[in-house]
Coordinates of N, CA and C in Angstrom, one line a residue:
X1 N -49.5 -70.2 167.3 CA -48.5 -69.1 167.3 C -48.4 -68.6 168.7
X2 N -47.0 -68.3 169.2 CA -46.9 -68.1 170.6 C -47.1 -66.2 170.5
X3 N -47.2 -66.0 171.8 CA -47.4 -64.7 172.2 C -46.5 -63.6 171.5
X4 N -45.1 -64.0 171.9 CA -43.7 -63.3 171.4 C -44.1 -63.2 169.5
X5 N -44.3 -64.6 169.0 CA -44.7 -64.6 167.4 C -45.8 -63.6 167.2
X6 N -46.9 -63.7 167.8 CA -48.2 -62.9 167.3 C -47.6 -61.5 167.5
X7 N -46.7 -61.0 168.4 CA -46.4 -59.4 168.6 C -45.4 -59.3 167.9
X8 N -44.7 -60.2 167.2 CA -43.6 -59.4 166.0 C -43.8 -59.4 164.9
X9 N -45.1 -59.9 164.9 CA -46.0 -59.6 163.6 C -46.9 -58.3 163.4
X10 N -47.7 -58.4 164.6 CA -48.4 -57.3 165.1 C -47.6 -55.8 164.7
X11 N -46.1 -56.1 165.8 CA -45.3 -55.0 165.2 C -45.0 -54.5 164.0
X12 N -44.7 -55.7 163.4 CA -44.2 -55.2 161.4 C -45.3 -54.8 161.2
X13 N -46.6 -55.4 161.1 CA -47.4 -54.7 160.3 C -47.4 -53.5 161.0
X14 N -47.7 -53.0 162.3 CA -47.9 -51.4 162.6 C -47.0 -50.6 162.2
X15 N -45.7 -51.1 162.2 CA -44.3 -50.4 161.4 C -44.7 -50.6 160.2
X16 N -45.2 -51.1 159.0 CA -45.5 -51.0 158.0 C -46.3 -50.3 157.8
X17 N -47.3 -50.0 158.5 CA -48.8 -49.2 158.2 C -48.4 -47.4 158.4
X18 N -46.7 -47.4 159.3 CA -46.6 -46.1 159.9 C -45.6 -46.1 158.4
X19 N -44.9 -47.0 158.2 CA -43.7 -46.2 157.1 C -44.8 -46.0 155.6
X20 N -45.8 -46.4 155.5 CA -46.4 -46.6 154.1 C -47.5 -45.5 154.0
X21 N -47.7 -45.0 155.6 CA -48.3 -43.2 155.8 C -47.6 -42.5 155.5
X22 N -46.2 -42.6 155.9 CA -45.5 -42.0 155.6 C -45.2 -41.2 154.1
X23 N -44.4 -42.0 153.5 CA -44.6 -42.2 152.0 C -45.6 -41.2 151.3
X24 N -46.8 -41.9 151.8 CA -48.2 -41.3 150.8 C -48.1 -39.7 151.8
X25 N -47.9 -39.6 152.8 CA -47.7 -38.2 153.4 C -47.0 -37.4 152.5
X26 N -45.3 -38.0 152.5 CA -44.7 -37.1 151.4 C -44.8 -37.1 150.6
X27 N -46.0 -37.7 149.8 CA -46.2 -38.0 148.2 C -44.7 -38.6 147.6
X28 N -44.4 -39.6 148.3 CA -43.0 -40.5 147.6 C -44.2 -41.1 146.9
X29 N -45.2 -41.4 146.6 CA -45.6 -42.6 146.0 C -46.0 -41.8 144.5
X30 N -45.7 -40.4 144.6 CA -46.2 -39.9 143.2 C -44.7 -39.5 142.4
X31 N -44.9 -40.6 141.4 CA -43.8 -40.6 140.7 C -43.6 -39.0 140.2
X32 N -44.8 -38.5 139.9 CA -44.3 -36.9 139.1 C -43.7 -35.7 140.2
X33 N -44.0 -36.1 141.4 CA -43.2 -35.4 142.6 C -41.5 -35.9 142.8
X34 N -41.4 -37.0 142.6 CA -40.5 -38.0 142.7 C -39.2 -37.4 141.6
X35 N -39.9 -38.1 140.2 CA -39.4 -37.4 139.1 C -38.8 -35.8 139.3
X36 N -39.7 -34.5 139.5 CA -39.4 -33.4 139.7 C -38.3 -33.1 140.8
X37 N -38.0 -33.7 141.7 CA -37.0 -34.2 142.7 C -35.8 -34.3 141.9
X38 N -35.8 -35.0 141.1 CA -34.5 -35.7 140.7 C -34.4 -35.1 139.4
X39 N -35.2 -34.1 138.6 CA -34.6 -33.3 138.0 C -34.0 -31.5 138.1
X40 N -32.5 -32.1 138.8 CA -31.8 -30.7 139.4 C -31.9 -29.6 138.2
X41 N -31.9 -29.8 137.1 CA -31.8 -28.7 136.0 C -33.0 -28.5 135.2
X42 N -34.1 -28.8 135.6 CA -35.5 -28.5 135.2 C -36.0 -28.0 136.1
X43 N -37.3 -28.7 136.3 CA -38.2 -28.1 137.4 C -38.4 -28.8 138.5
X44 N -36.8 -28.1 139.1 CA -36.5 -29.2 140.8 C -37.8 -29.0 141.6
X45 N -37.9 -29.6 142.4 CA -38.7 -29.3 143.1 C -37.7 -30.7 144.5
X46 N -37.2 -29.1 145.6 CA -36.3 -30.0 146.7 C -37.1 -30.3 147.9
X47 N -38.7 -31.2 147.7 CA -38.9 -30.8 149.0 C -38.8 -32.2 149.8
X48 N -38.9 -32.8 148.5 CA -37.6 -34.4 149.2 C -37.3 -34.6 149.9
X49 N -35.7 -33.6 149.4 CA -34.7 -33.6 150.5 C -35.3 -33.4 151.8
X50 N -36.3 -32.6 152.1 CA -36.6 -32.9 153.9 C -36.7 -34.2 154.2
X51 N -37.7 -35.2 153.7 CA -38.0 -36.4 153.8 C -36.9 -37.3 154.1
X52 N -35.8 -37.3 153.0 CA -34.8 -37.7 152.9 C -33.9 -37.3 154.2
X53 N -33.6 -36.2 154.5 CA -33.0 -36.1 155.7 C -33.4 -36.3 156.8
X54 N -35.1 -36.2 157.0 CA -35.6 -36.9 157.5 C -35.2 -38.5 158.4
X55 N -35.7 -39.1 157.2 CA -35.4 -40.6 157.4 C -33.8 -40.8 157.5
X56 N -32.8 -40.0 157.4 CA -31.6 -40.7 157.6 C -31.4 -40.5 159.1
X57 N -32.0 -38.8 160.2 CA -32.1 -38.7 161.6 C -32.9 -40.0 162.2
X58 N -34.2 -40.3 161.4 CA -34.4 -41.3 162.2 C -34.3 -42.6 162.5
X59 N -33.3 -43.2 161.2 CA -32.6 -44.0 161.1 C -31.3 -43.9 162.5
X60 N -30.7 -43.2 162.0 CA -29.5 -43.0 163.1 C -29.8 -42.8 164.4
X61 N -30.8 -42.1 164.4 CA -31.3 -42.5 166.0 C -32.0 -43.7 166.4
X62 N -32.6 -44.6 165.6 CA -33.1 -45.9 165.8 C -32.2 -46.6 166.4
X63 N -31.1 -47.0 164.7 CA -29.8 -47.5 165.3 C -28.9 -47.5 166.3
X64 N -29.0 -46.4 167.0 CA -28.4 -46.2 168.0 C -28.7 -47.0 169.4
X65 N -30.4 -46.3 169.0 CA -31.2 -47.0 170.6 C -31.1 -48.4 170.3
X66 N -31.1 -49.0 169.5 CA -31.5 -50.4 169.2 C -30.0 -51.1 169.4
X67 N -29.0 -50.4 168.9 CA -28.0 -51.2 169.3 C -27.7 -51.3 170.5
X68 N -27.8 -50.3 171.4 CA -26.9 -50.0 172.6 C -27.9 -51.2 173.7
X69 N -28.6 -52.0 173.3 CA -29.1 -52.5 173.8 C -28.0 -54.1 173.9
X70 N -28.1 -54.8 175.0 CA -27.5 -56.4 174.6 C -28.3 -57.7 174.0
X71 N -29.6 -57.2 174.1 CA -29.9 -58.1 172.7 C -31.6 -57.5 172.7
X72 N -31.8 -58.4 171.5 CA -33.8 -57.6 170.9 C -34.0 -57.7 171.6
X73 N -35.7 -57.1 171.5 CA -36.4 -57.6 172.6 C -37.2 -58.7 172.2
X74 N -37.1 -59.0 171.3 CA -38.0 -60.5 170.4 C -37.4 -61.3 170.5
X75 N -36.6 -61.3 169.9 CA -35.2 -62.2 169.3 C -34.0 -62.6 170.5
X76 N -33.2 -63.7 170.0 CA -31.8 -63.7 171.0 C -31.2 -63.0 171.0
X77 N -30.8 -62.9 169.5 CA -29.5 -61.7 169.2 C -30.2 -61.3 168.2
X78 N -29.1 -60.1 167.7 CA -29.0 -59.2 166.4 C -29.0 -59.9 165.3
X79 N -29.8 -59.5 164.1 CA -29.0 -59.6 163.0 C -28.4 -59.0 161.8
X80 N -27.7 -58.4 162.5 CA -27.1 -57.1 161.3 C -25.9 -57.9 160.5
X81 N -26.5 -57.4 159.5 CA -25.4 -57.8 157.8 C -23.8 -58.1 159.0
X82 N -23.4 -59.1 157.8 CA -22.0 -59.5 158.4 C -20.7 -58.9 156.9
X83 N -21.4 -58.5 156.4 CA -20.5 -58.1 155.2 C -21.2 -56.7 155.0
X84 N -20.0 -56.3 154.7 CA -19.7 -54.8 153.9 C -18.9 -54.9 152.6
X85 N -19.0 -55.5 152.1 CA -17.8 -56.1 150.7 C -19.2 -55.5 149.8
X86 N -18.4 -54.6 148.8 CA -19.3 -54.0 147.2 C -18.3 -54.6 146.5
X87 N -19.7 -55.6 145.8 CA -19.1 -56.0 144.9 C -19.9 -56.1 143.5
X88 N -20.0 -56.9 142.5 CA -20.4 -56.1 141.7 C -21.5 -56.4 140.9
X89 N -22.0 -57.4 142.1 CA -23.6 -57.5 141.6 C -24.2 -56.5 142.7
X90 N -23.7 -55.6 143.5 CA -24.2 -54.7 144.3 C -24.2 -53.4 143.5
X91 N -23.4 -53.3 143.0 CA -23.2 -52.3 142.5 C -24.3 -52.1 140.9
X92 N -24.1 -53.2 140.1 CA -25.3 -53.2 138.8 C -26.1 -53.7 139.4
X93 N -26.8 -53.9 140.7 CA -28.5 -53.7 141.3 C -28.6 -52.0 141.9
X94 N -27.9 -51.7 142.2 CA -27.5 -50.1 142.8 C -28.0 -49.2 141.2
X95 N -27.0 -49.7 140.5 CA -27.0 -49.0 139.3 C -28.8 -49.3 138.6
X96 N -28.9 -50.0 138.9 CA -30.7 -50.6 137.9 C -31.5 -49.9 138.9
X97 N -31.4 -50.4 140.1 CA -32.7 -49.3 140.8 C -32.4 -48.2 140.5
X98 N -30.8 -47.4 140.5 CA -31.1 -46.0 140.2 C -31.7 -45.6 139.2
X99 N -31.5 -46.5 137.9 CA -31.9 -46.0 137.0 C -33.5 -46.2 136.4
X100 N -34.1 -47.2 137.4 CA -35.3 -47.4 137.1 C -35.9 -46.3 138.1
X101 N -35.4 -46.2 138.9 CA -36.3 -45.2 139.6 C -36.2 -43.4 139.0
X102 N -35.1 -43.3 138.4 CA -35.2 -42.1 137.7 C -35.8 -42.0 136.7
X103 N -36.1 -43.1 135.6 CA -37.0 -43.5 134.1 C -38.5 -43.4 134.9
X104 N -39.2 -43.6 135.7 CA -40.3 -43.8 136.1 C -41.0 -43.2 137.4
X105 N -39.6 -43.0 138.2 CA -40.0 -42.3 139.8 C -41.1 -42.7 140.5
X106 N -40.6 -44.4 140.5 CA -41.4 -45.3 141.3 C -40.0 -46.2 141.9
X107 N -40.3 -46.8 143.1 CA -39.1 -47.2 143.6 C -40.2 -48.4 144.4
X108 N -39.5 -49.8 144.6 CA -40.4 -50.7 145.4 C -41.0 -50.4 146.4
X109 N -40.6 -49.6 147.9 CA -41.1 -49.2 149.2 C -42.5 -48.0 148.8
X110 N -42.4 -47.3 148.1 CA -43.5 -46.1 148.0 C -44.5 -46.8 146.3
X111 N -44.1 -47.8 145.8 CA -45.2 -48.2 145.1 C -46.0 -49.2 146.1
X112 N -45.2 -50.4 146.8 CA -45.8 -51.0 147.8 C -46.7 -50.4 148.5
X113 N -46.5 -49.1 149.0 CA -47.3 -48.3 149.7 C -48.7 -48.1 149.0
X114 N -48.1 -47.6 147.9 CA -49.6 -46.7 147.0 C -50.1 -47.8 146.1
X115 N -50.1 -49.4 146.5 CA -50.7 -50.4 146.1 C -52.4 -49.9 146.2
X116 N -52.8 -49.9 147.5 CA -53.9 -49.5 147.8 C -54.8 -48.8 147.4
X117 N -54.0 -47.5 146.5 CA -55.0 -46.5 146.0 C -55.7 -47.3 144.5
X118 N -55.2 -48.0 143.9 CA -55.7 -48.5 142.9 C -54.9 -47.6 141.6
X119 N -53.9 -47.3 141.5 CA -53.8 -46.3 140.4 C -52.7 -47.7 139.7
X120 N -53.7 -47.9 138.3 CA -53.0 -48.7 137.5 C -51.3 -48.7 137.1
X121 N -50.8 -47.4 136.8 CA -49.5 -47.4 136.4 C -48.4 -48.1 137.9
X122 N -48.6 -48.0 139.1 CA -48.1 -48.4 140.7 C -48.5 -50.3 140.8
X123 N -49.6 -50.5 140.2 CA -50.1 -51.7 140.5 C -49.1 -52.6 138.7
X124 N -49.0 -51.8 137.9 CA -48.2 -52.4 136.7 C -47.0 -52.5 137.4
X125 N -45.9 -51.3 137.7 CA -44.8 -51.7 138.7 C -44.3 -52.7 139.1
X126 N -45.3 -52.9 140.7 CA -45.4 -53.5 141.3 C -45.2 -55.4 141.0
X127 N -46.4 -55.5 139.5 CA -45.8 -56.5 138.7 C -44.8 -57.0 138.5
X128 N -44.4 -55.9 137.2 CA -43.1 -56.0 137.0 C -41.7 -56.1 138.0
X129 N -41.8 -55.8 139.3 CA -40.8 -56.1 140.0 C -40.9 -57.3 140.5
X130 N -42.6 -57.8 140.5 CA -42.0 -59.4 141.1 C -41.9 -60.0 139.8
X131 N -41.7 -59.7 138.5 CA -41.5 -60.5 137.6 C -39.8 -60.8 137.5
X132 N -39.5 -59.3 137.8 CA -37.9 -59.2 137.7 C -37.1 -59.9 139.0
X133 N -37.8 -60.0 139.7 CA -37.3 -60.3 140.9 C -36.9 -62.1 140.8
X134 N -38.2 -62.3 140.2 CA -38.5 -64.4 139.9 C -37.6 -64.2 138.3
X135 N -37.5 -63.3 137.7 CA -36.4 -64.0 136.7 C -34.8 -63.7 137.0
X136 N -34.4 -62.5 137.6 CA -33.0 -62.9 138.3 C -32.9 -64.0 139.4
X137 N -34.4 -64.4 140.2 CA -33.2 -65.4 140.7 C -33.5 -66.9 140.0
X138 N -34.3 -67.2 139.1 CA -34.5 -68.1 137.6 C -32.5 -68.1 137.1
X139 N -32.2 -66.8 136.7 CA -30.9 -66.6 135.8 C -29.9 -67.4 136.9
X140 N -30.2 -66.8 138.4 CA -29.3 -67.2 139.1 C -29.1 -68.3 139.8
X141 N -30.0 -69.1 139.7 CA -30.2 -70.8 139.7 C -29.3 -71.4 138.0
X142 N -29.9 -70.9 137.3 CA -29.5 -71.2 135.9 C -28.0 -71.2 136.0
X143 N -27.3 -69.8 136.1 CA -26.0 -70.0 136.3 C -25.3 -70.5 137.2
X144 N -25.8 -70.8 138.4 CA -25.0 -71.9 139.0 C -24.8 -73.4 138.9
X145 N -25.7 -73.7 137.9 CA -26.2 -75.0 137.2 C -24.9 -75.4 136.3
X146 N -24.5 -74.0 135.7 CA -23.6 -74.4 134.4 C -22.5 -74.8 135.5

């Protein structure tokens, strides 16, 4: 593995280890915080929203610095998505995470996170999303077959 390879690994995992503190910081990884979030006409509880606003400033400011650059610092070029087209397997995967993350107030990024703690209901999840994951794309081999 060359130098450039070992540090863009190095990096993800340290960027992983900082976004998955994160998370367990704001208790994203406790579905009953999560859940109480997202019920506006019960027992909201908005303290989310900071997190949430949060991550969208330091998103936009990432993007910013990272674009205005002429190319990575790893890499040759960019590779930012070449489509913006919703269409409507975007839309019913939009629709299922929403709704699976409201039924349970677990969402893939902050169960990944709280893999670690050992709490069976996150580590069941976790399962289950790679099960769902290997049987849509099972369906979607299948139907290109026909």
């Amino acid at each position: 593995m060359t130098n450039s390879a070992l540090f863009r690994v190095v990096s993800a995992f340290v960027v992983g280890l900082i976004f998955s503190f994160g998370l367990i910081v704001s208790q994203m990884i406790d579905p009953l915080k999560v859940l109480n979030f997202l019920d506006i006409f019960g027992n909201w509880d908005p303290s989310l929203a900071l997190v949430l606003i949060s991550a969208i400033i330091v998103t936009l400011i990432g993007y910013k610095l990272v674009l205005s650059r002429q190319t990575p610092i790893f890499e040759d070029l960019f590779r930012v998505p070449g489509s913006s087209e919703i269409d409507l397997k975007l839309l019913v995967g939009a629709a299922l995470f929403g709704i699976g993350w409201g039924l349970i107030g677990l969402c893939p990024g902050p169960a990944l996170a709280g893999i670690g703690l050992v709490i069976p209901q996150i580590f069941l999840f976790v399962v289950a999303v790679i099960i769902g994951i290997n049987a849509y794309r099972i369906v979607l081999n299948w139907g290109q077959k026909l």
